[in-house]
Coordinates of C-alpha atoms in Angstrom, one line a residue:
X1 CA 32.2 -79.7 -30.3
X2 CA 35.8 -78.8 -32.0
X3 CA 34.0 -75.2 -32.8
X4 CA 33.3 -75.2 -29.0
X5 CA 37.2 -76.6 -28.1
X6 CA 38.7 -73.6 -30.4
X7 CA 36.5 -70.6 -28.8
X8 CA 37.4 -72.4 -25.0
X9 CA 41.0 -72.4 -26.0
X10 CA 41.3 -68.7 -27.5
X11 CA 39.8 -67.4 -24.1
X12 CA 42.5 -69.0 -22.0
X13 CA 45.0 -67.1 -24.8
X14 CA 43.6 -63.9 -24.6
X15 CA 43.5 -64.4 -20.2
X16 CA 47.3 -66.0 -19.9
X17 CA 48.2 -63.1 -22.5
X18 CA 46.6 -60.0 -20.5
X19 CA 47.9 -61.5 -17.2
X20 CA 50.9 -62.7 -17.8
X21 CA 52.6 -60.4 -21.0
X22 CA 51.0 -56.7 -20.5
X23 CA 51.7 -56.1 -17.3
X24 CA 55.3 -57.3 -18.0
X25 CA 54.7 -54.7 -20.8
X26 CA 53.6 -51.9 -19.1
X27 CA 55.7 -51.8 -16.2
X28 CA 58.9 -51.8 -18.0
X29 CA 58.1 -49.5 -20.6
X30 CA 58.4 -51.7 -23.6
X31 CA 58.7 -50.1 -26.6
X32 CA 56.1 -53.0 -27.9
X33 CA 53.4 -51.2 -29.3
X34 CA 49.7 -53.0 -28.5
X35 CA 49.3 -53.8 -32.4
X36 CA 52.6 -56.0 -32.0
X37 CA 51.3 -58.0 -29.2
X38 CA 47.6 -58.8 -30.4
X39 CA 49.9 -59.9 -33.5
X40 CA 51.9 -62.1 -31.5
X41 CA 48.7 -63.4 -29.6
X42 CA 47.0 -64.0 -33.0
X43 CA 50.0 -66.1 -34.0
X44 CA 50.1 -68.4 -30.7
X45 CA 48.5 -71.9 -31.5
X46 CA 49.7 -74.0 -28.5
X47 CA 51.0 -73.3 -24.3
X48 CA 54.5 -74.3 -25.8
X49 CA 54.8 -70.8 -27.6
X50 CA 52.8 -68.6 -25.4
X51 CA 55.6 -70.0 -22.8
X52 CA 58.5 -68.9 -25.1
X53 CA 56.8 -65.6 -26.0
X54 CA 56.8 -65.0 -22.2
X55 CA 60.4 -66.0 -22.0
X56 CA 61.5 -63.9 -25.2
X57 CA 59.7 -60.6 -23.7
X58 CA 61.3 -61.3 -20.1
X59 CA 64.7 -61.3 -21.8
X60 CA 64.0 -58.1 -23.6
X61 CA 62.8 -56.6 -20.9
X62 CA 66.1 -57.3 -18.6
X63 CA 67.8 -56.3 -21.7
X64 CA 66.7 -52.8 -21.4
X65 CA 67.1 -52.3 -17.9
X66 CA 70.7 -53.0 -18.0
X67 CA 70.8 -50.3 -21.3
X68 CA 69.2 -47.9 -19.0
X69 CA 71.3 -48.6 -15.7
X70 CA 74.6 -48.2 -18.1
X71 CA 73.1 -44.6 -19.4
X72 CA 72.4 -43.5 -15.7
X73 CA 76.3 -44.8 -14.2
X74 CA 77.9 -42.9 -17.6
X75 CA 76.0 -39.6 -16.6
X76 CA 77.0 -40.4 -13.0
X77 CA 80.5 -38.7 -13.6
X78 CA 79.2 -35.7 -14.8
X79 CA 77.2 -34.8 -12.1
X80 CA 79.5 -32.8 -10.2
X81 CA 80.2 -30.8 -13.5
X82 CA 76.5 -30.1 -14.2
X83 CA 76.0 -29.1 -10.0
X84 CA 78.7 -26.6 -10.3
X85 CA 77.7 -24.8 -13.6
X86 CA 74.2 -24.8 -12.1
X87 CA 75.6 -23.2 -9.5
X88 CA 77.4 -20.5 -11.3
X89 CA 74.5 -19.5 -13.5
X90 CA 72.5 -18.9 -10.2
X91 CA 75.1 -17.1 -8.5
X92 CA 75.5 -14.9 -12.3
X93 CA 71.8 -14.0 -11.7
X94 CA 71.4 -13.5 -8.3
X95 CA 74.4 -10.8 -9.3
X96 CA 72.4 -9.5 -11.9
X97 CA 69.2 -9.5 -10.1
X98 CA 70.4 -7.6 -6.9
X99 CA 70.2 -4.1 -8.4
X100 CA 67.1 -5.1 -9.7
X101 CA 65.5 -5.6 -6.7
X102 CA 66.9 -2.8 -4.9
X103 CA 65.5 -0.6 -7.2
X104 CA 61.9 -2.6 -6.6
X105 CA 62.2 -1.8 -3.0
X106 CA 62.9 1.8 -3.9
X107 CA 59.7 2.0 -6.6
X108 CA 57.7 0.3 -4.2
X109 CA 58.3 2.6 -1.3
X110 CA 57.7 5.9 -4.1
X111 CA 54.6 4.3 -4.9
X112 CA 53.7 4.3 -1.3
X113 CA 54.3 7.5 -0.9
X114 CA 52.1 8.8 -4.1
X115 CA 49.3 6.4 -2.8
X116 CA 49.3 8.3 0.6
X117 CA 49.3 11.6 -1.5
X118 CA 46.6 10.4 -3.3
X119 CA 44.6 9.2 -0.9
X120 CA 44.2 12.2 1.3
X121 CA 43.8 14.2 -1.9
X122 CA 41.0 12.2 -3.1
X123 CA 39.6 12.6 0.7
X124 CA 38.8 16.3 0.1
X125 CA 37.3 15.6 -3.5
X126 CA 35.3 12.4 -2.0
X127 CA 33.3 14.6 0.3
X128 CA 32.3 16.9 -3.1
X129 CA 31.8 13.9 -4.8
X130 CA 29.8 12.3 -2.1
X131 CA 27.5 15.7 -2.2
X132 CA 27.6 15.6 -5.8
X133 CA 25.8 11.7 -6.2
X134 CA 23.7 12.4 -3.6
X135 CA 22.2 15.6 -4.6
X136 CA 22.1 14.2 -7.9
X137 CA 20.3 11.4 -7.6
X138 CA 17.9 13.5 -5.5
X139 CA 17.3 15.8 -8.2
X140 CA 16.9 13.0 -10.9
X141 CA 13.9 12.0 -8.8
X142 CA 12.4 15.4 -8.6
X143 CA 13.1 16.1 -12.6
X144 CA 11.0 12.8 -13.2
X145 CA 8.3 14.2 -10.8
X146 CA 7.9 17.4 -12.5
X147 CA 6.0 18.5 -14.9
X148 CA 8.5 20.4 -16.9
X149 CA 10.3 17.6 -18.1
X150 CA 6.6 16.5 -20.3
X151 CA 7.4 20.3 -22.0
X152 CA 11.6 19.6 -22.0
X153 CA 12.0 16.0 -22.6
X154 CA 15.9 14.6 -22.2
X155 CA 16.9 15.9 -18.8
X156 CA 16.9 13.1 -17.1
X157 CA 18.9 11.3 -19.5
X158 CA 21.5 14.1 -18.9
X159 CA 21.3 13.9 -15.5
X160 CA 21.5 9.6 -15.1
X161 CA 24.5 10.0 -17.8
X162 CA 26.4 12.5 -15.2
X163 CA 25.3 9.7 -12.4
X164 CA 26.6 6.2 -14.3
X165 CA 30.0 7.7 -14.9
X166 CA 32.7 6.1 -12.3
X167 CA 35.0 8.8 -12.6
X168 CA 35.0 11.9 -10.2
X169 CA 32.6 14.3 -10.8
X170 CA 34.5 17.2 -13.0
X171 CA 33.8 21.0 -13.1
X172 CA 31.8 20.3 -15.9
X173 CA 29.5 17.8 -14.7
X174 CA 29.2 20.5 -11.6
X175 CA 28.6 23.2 -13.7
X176 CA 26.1 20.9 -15.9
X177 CA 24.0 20.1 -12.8
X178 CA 24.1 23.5 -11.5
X179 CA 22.6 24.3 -14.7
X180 CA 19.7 21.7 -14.5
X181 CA 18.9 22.7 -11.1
X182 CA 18.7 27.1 -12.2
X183 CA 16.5 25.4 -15.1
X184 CA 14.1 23.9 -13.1
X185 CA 14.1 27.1 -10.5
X186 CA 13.0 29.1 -13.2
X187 CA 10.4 26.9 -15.1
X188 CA 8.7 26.3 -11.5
X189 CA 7.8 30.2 -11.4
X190 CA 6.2 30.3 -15.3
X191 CA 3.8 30.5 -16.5
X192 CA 3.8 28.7 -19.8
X193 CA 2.0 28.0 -23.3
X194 CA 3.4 25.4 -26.0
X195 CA 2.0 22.9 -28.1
X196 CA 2.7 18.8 -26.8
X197 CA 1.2 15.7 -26.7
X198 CA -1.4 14.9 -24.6
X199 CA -3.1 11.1 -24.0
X200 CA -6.9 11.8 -24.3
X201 CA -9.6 9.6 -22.8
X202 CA -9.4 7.6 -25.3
X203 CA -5.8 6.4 -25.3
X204 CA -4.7 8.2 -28.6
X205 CA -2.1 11.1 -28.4
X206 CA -3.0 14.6 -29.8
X207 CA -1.1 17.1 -30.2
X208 CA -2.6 20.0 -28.3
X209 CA -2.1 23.3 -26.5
X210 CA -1.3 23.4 -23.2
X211 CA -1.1 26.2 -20.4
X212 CA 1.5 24.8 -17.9
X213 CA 1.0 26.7 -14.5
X214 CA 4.9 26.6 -12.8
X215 CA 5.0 22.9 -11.6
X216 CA 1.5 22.5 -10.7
X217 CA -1.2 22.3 -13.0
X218 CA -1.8 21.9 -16.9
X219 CA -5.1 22.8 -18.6
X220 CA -5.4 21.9 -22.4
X221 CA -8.8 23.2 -23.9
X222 CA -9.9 24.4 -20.9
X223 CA -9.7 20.3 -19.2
X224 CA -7.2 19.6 -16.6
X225 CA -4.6 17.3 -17.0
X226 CA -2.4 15.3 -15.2
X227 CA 1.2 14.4 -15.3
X228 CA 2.6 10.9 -15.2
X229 CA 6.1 10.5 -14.1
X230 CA 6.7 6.8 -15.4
X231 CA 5.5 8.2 -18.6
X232 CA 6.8 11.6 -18.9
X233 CA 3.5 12.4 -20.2
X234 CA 0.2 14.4 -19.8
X235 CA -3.0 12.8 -19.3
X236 CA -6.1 14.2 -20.1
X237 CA -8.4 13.5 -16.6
X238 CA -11.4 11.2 -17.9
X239 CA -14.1 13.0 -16.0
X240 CA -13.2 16.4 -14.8
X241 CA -13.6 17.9 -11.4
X242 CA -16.5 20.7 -10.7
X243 CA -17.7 22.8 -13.1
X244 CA -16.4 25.7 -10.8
X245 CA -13.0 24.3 -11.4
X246 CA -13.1 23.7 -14.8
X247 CA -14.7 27.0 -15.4
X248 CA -11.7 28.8 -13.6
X249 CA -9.5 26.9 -15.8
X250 CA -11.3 27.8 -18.9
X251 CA -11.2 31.4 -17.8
X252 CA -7.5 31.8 -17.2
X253 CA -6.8 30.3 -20.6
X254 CA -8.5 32.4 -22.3
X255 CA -6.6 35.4 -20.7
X256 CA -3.3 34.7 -19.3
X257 CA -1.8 38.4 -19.3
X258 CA -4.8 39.5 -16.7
X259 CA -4.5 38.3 -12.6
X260 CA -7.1 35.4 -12.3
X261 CA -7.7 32.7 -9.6
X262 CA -6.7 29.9 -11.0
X263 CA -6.5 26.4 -9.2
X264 CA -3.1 25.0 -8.0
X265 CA -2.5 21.3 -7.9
X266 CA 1.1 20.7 -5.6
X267 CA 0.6 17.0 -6.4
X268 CA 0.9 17.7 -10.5
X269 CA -2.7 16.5 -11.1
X270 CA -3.1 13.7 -8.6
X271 CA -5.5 15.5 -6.6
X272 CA -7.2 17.0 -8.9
X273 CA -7.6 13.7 -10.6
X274 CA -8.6 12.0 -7.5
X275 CA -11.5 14.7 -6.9
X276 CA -13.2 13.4 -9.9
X277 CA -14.0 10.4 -7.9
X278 CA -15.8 12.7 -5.9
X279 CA -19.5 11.7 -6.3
X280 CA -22.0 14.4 -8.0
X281 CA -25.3 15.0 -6.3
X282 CA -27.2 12.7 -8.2
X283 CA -24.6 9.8 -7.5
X284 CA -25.1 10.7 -4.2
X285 CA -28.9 10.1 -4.4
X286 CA -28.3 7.0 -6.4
X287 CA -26.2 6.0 -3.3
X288 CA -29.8 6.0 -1.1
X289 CA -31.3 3.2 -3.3
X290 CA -34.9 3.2 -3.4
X291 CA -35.4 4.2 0.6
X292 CA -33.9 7.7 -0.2
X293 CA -35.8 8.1 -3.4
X294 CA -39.1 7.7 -0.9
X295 CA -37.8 10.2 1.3
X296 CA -37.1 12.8 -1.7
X297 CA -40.7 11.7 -3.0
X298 CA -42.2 12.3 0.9
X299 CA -39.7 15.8 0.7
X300 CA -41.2 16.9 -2.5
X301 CA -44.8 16.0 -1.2
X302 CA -44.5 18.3 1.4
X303 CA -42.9 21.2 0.1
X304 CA -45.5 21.6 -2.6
X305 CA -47.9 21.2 0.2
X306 CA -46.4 24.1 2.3
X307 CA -45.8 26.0 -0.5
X308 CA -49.2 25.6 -1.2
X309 CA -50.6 26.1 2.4
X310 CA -48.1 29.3 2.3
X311 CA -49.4 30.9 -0.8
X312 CA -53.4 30.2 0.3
X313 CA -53.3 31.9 3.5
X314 CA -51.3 34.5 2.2
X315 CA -54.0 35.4 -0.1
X316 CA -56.6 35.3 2.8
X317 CA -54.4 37.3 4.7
X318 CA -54.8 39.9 1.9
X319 CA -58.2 39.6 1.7
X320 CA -59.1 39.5 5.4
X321 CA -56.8 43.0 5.2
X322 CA -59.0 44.5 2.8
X323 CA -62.4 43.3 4.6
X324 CA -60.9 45.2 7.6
X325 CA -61.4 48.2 5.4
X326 CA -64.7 47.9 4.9
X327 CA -66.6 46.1 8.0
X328 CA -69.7 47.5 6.5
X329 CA -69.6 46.0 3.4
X330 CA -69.4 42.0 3.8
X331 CA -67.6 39.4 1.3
X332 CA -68.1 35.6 1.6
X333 CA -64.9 35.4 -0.2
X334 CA -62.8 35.9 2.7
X335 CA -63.5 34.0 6.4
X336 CA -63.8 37.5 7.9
X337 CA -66.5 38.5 5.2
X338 CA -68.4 35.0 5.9
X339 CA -68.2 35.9 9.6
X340 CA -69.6 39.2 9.0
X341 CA -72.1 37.7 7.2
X342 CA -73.1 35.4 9.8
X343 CA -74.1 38.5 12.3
X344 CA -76.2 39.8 9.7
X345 CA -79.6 40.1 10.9
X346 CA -79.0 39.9 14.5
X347 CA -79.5 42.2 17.2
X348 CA -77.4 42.7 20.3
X349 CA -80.4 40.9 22.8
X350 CA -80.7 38.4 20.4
X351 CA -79.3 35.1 22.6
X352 CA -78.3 32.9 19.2
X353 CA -75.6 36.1 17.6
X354 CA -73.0 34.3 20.1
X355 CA -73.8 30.7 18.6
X356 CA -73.7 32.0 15.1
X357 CA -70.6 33.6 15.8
X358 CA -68.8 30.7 17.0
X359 CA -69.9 28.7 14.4
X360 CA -69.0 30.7 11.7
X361 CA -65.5 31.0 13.1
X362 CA -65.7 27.8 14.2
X363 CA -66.3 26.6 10.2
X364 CA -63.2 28.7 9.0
X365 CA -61.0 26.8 11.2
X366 CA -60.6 23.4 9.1
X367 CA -60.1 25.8 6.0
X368 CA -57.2 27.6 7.4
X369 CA -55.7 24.9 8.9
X370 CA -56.2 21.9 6.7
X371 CA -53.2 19.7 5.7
X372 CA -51.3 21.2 8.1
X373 CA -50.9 17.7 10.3
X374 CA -50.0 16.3 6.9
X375 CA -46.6 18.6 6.7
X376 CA -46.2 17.6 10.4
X377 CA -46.9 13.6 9.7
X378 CA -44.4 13.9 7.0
X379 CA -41.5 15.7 8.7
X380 CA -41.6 13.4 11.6
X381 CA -41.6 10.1 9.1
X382 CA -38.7 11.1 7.1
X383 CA -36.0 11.0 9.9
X384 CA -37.6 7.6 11.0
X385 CA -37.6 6.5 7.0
X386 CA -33.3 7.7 7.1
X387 CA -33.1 5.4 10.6
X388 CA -34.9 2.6 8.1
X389 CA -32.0 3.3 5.6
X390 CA -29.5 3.0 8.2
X391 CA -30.4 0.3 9.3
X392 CA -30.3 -1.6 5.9
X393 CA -27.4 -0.2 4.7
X394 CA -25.4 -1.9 8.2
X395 CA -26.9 -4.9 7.0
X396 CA -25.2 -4.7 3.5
X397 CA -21.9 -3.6 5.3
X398 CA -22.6 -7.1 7.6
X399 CA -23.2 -9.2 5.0
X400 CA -20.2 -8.2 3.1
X401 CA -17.7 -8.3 5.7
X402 CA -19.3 -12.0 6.5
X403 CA -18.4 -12.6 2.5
X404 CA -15.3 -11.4 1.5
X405 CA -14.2 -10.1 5.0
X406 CA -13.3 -6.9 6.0
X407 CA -9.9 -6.4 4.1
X408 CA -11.1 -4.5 1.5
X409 CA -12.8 -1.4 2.6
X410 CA -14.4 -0.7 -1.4
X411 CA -16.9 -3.9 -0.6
X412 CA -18.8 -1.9 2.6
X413 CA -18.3 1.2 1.2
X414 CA -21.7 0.7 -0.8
X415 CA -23.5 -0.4 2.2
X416 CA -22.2 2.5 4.3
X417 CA -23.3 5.3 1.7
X418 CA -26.5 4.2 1.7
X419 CA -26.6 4.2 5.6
X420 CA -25.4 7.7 5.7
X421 CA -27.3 9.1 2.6
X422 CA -30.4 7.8 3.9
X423 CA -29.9 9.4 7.1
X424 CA -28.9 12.7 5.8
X425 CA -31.9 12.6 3.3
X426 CA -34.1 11.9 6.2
X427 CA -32.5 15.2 7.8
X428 CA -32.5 17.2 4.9
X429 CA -36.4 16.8 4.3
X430 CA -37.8 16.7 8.4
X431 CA -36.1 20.3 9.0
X432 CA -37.8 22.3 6.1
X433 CA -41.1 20.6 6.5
X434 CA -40.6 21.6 10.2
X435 CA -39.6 25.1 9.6
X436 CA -42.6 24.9 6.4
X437 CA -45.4 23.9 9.4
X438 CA -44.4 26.5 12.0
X439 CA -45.3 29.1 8.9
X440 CA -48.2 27.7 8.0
X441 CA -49.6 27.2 11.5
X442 CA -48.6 30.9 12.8
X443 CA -50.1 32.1 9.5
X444 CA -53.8 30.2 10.4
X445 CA -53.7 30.8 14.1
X446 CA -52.8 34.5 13.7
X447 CA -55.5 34.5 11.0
X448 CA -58.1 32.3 13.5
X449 CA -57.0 34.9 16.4
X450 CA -58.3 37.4 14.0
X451 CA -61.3 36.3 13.6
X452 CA -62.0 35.7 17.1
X453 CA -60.8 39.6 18.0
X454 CA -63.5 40.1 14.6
X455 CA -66.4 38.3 15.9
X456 CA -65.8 39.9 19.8
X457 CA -65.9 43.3 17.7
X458 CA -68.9 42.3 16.0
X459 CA -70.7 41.7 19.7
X460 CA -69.4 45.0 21.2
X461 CA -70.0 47.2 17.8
X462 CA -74.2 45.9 17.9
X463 CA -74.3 46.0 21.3
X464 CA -73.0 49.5 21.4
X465 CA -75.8 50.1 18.7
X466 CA -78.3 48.7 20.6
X467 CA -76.9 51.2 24.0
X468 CA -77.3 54.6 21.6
X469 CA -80.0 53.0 20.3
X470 CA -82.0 52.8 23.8
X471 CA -80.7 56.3 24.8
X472 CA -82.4 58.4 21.6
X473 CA -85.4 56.1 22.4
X474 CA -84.8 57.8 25.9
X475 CA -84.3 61.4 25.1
X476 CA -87.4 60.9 22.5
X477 CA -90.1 59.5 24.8

């Protein structure tokens, strides 16, 4: 309990002491430090002397008001005094300072003035400057677009040096950008051979030589290259454009001094670079899938039977040119020989020379004309096998557009080559094997109609017999 009583009774200290004594303190100023009153708060036991502290500290307090209203009435006298020599230093400077600012006035107007001066000076010079920046910052784009710069590295460098500089352009920088510009004039109408880099396929850099044509194209080792701007550098293309190309290329390297063809690239190498994306022939096969294979297999079919059909009735032709020759002398190797043969025996009256006739040129027919619907029947399927393909490769294009959508063009490009291939396939094969069956079929009917004019010989030539025949019989009897 007494523990409790003493901690109860130093609170209500500590509160009567901040309430009462600091702000009495504070307000006042007291010269009191805090250390001094949390002394004198330690050493208060009782109400009795916390009540006489507050009284002591009151009295100090008043105590140094009054010492501070005495200080201020003393220094009340000399106010006056201190006024007027305030007074007199400001009018002393105002003296001072009035020349000063006159000649302010005066150096602000010059300066005016010279601003004015400068300012329609620099007028004239911003229009060449204006020029300047903007045909140099045209020309920085054009040096890192040509090809040049892979051969003459640093020029742009010069150039964006000339272009960060704040200051007005001077003769020199003129004179240095005139220079760059005559530089590139000249290199543009050169033809040129130096050793440099190049990036192979592979991604490692050999040092190689090159054949730069003006601007336009690069060849190293008879392969094309092409220039990257970002890079500064010459890239070897990783598949090469046609053989024609390359073999143009290969030839003007090898011979520089003579006039040759060569192949011109404005674009530094982009075109030719996007030509290799060009299919070949075989990728464009490969494109068909397996319909276009079956028409090249039904093409192939055919033309070895034409060519066939072709040389066999050629050979007949021969022959049945030859029998011609010698009507009296029979072959059964040729049609017109077995015809012959056929009359053999016969006499004019006989009724059955007709029949045999007819059946012997009759029997020649299937010979001459065999396989010929077969070229027909397979010139008329392949178109319809290309329509097949067509149709197939829409339904690829369909289905990918239902898939990914139709926003990238790459993912119906597959099913649209095979349409067209397929197509162009079928085309390719129906009009040979149509032009192949109108040959075969003139060949064998000219070669039927021959035997037919034959065989009507063969009738007039016994029955002519049988007429001179009858009329020595005459004269005889």
């Amino acid at each position: 309990m007494k523990t409790m009583l003493r901690a109860a009774t130093l609170r209500i200290r500590l509160l009567i002491l901040s309430t009462l004594i600091f702000p009495a303190l504070l307000s006042a100023e007291s010269t009191v430090s805090q250390p001094e009153l949390l002394q004198q708060s330690e050493q208060i036991s009782n109400l009795d002397e916390l009540l006489e502290t507050v009284k002591q500290n009151r009295l100090k307090e008043a105590q140094l008001n009054r010492e501070r209203e005495q200080a201020f009435i003393k220094q009340k006298s000399r106010q006056k005094a201190l006024l007027a020599e305030a007074k007199k230093a400001f009018e002393a400077s105002q003296a001072s300072n009035n020349p000063l600012k006159k000649k302010t006035e005066e150096n602000a107007k010059r300066i005016n003035k010279a601003q004015q001066t400068l300012h329609e000076k620099k007028q004239e010079l911003g229009d060449i400057y204006s020029i300047y920046t903007a045909m140099a910052g045209e020309f920085s784009a054009a040096l890192q677009d040509s090809m040049v710069t892979a051969q003459k590295t640093g020029r742009t460098e010069k150039l964006d040096a000339l272009l960060q500089t704040e200051r007005l352009a001077s003769m020199e920088d003129l004179e240095q950008l005139w220079l760059l510009v005559q530089d590139e004039m000249t290199e543009s109408g050169k033809i040129v051979s130096y050793q440099g880099p190049v990036v192979t396929r592979d991604g490692h850099v050999d040092n190689r030589s090159i054949l730069r044509v003006g601007t336009f194209t690069a060849f190293s080792n008879g392969d094309f290259l092409r220039y990257i701007p970002e890079t500064g550098e010459l890239l070897e293309l990783s598949r090469q454009p046609a053989n024609r190309y390359v073999n143009e290329a290969e030839t003007f390297s090898a011979s520089v001094a003579t006039l040759l063809p060569v192949v011109v690239d404005p674009t530094g190498g982009s075109l030719m670079g996007l030509m290799t994306y060009a299919p070949t022939l075989q990728e464009r096969v490969e494109q068909g899938g397996i319909i276009g294979y079956i028409i090249i297999g039904i093409g192939l079919l055919g033309l070895l039977i034409t060519l066939w059909r072709v040389l066999y009735l050629s050979i007949i032709h021969l022959a049945m040119r030859r029998q011609l020759k010698w009507l009296d002398q029979p072959s059964h190797k040729n049609p017109l020989g077995r015809v012959l043969l056929s009359a053999v025996g016969f006499k004019a009256e006989d009724d059955k020379i007709q029949y045999k006739l007819d059946e012997a040129v009759l029997a020649e027919i299937p010979k001459l004309e065999r396989s010929h619907n077969l070229i027909k029947l397979l010139a008329a399927i392949s178109p319809l096998l290309g329509l097949l393909g067509t149709v197939t490769g829409m339904i690829v294009t369909f289905q990918a557009i239902s898939l990914f959508g139709s926003g990238d063009p790459k993912l119906m490009a597959g099913g649209i080559s095979q349409a067209l291939v397929t197509t162009v396939l079928g085309l390719v094969v129906a009009i040979p094997l149509l032009f192949g069956h109108s040959l075969v079929s003139s060949l064998s009917g000219n070669m039927v109609q021959r035997l037919d004019e034959q065989s009507a010989g063969i009738m007039a030539r016994l029955m002519e017999a049988q007429s001179n025949s009858n009329i020595d019989h005459a004269k005889g009897g």
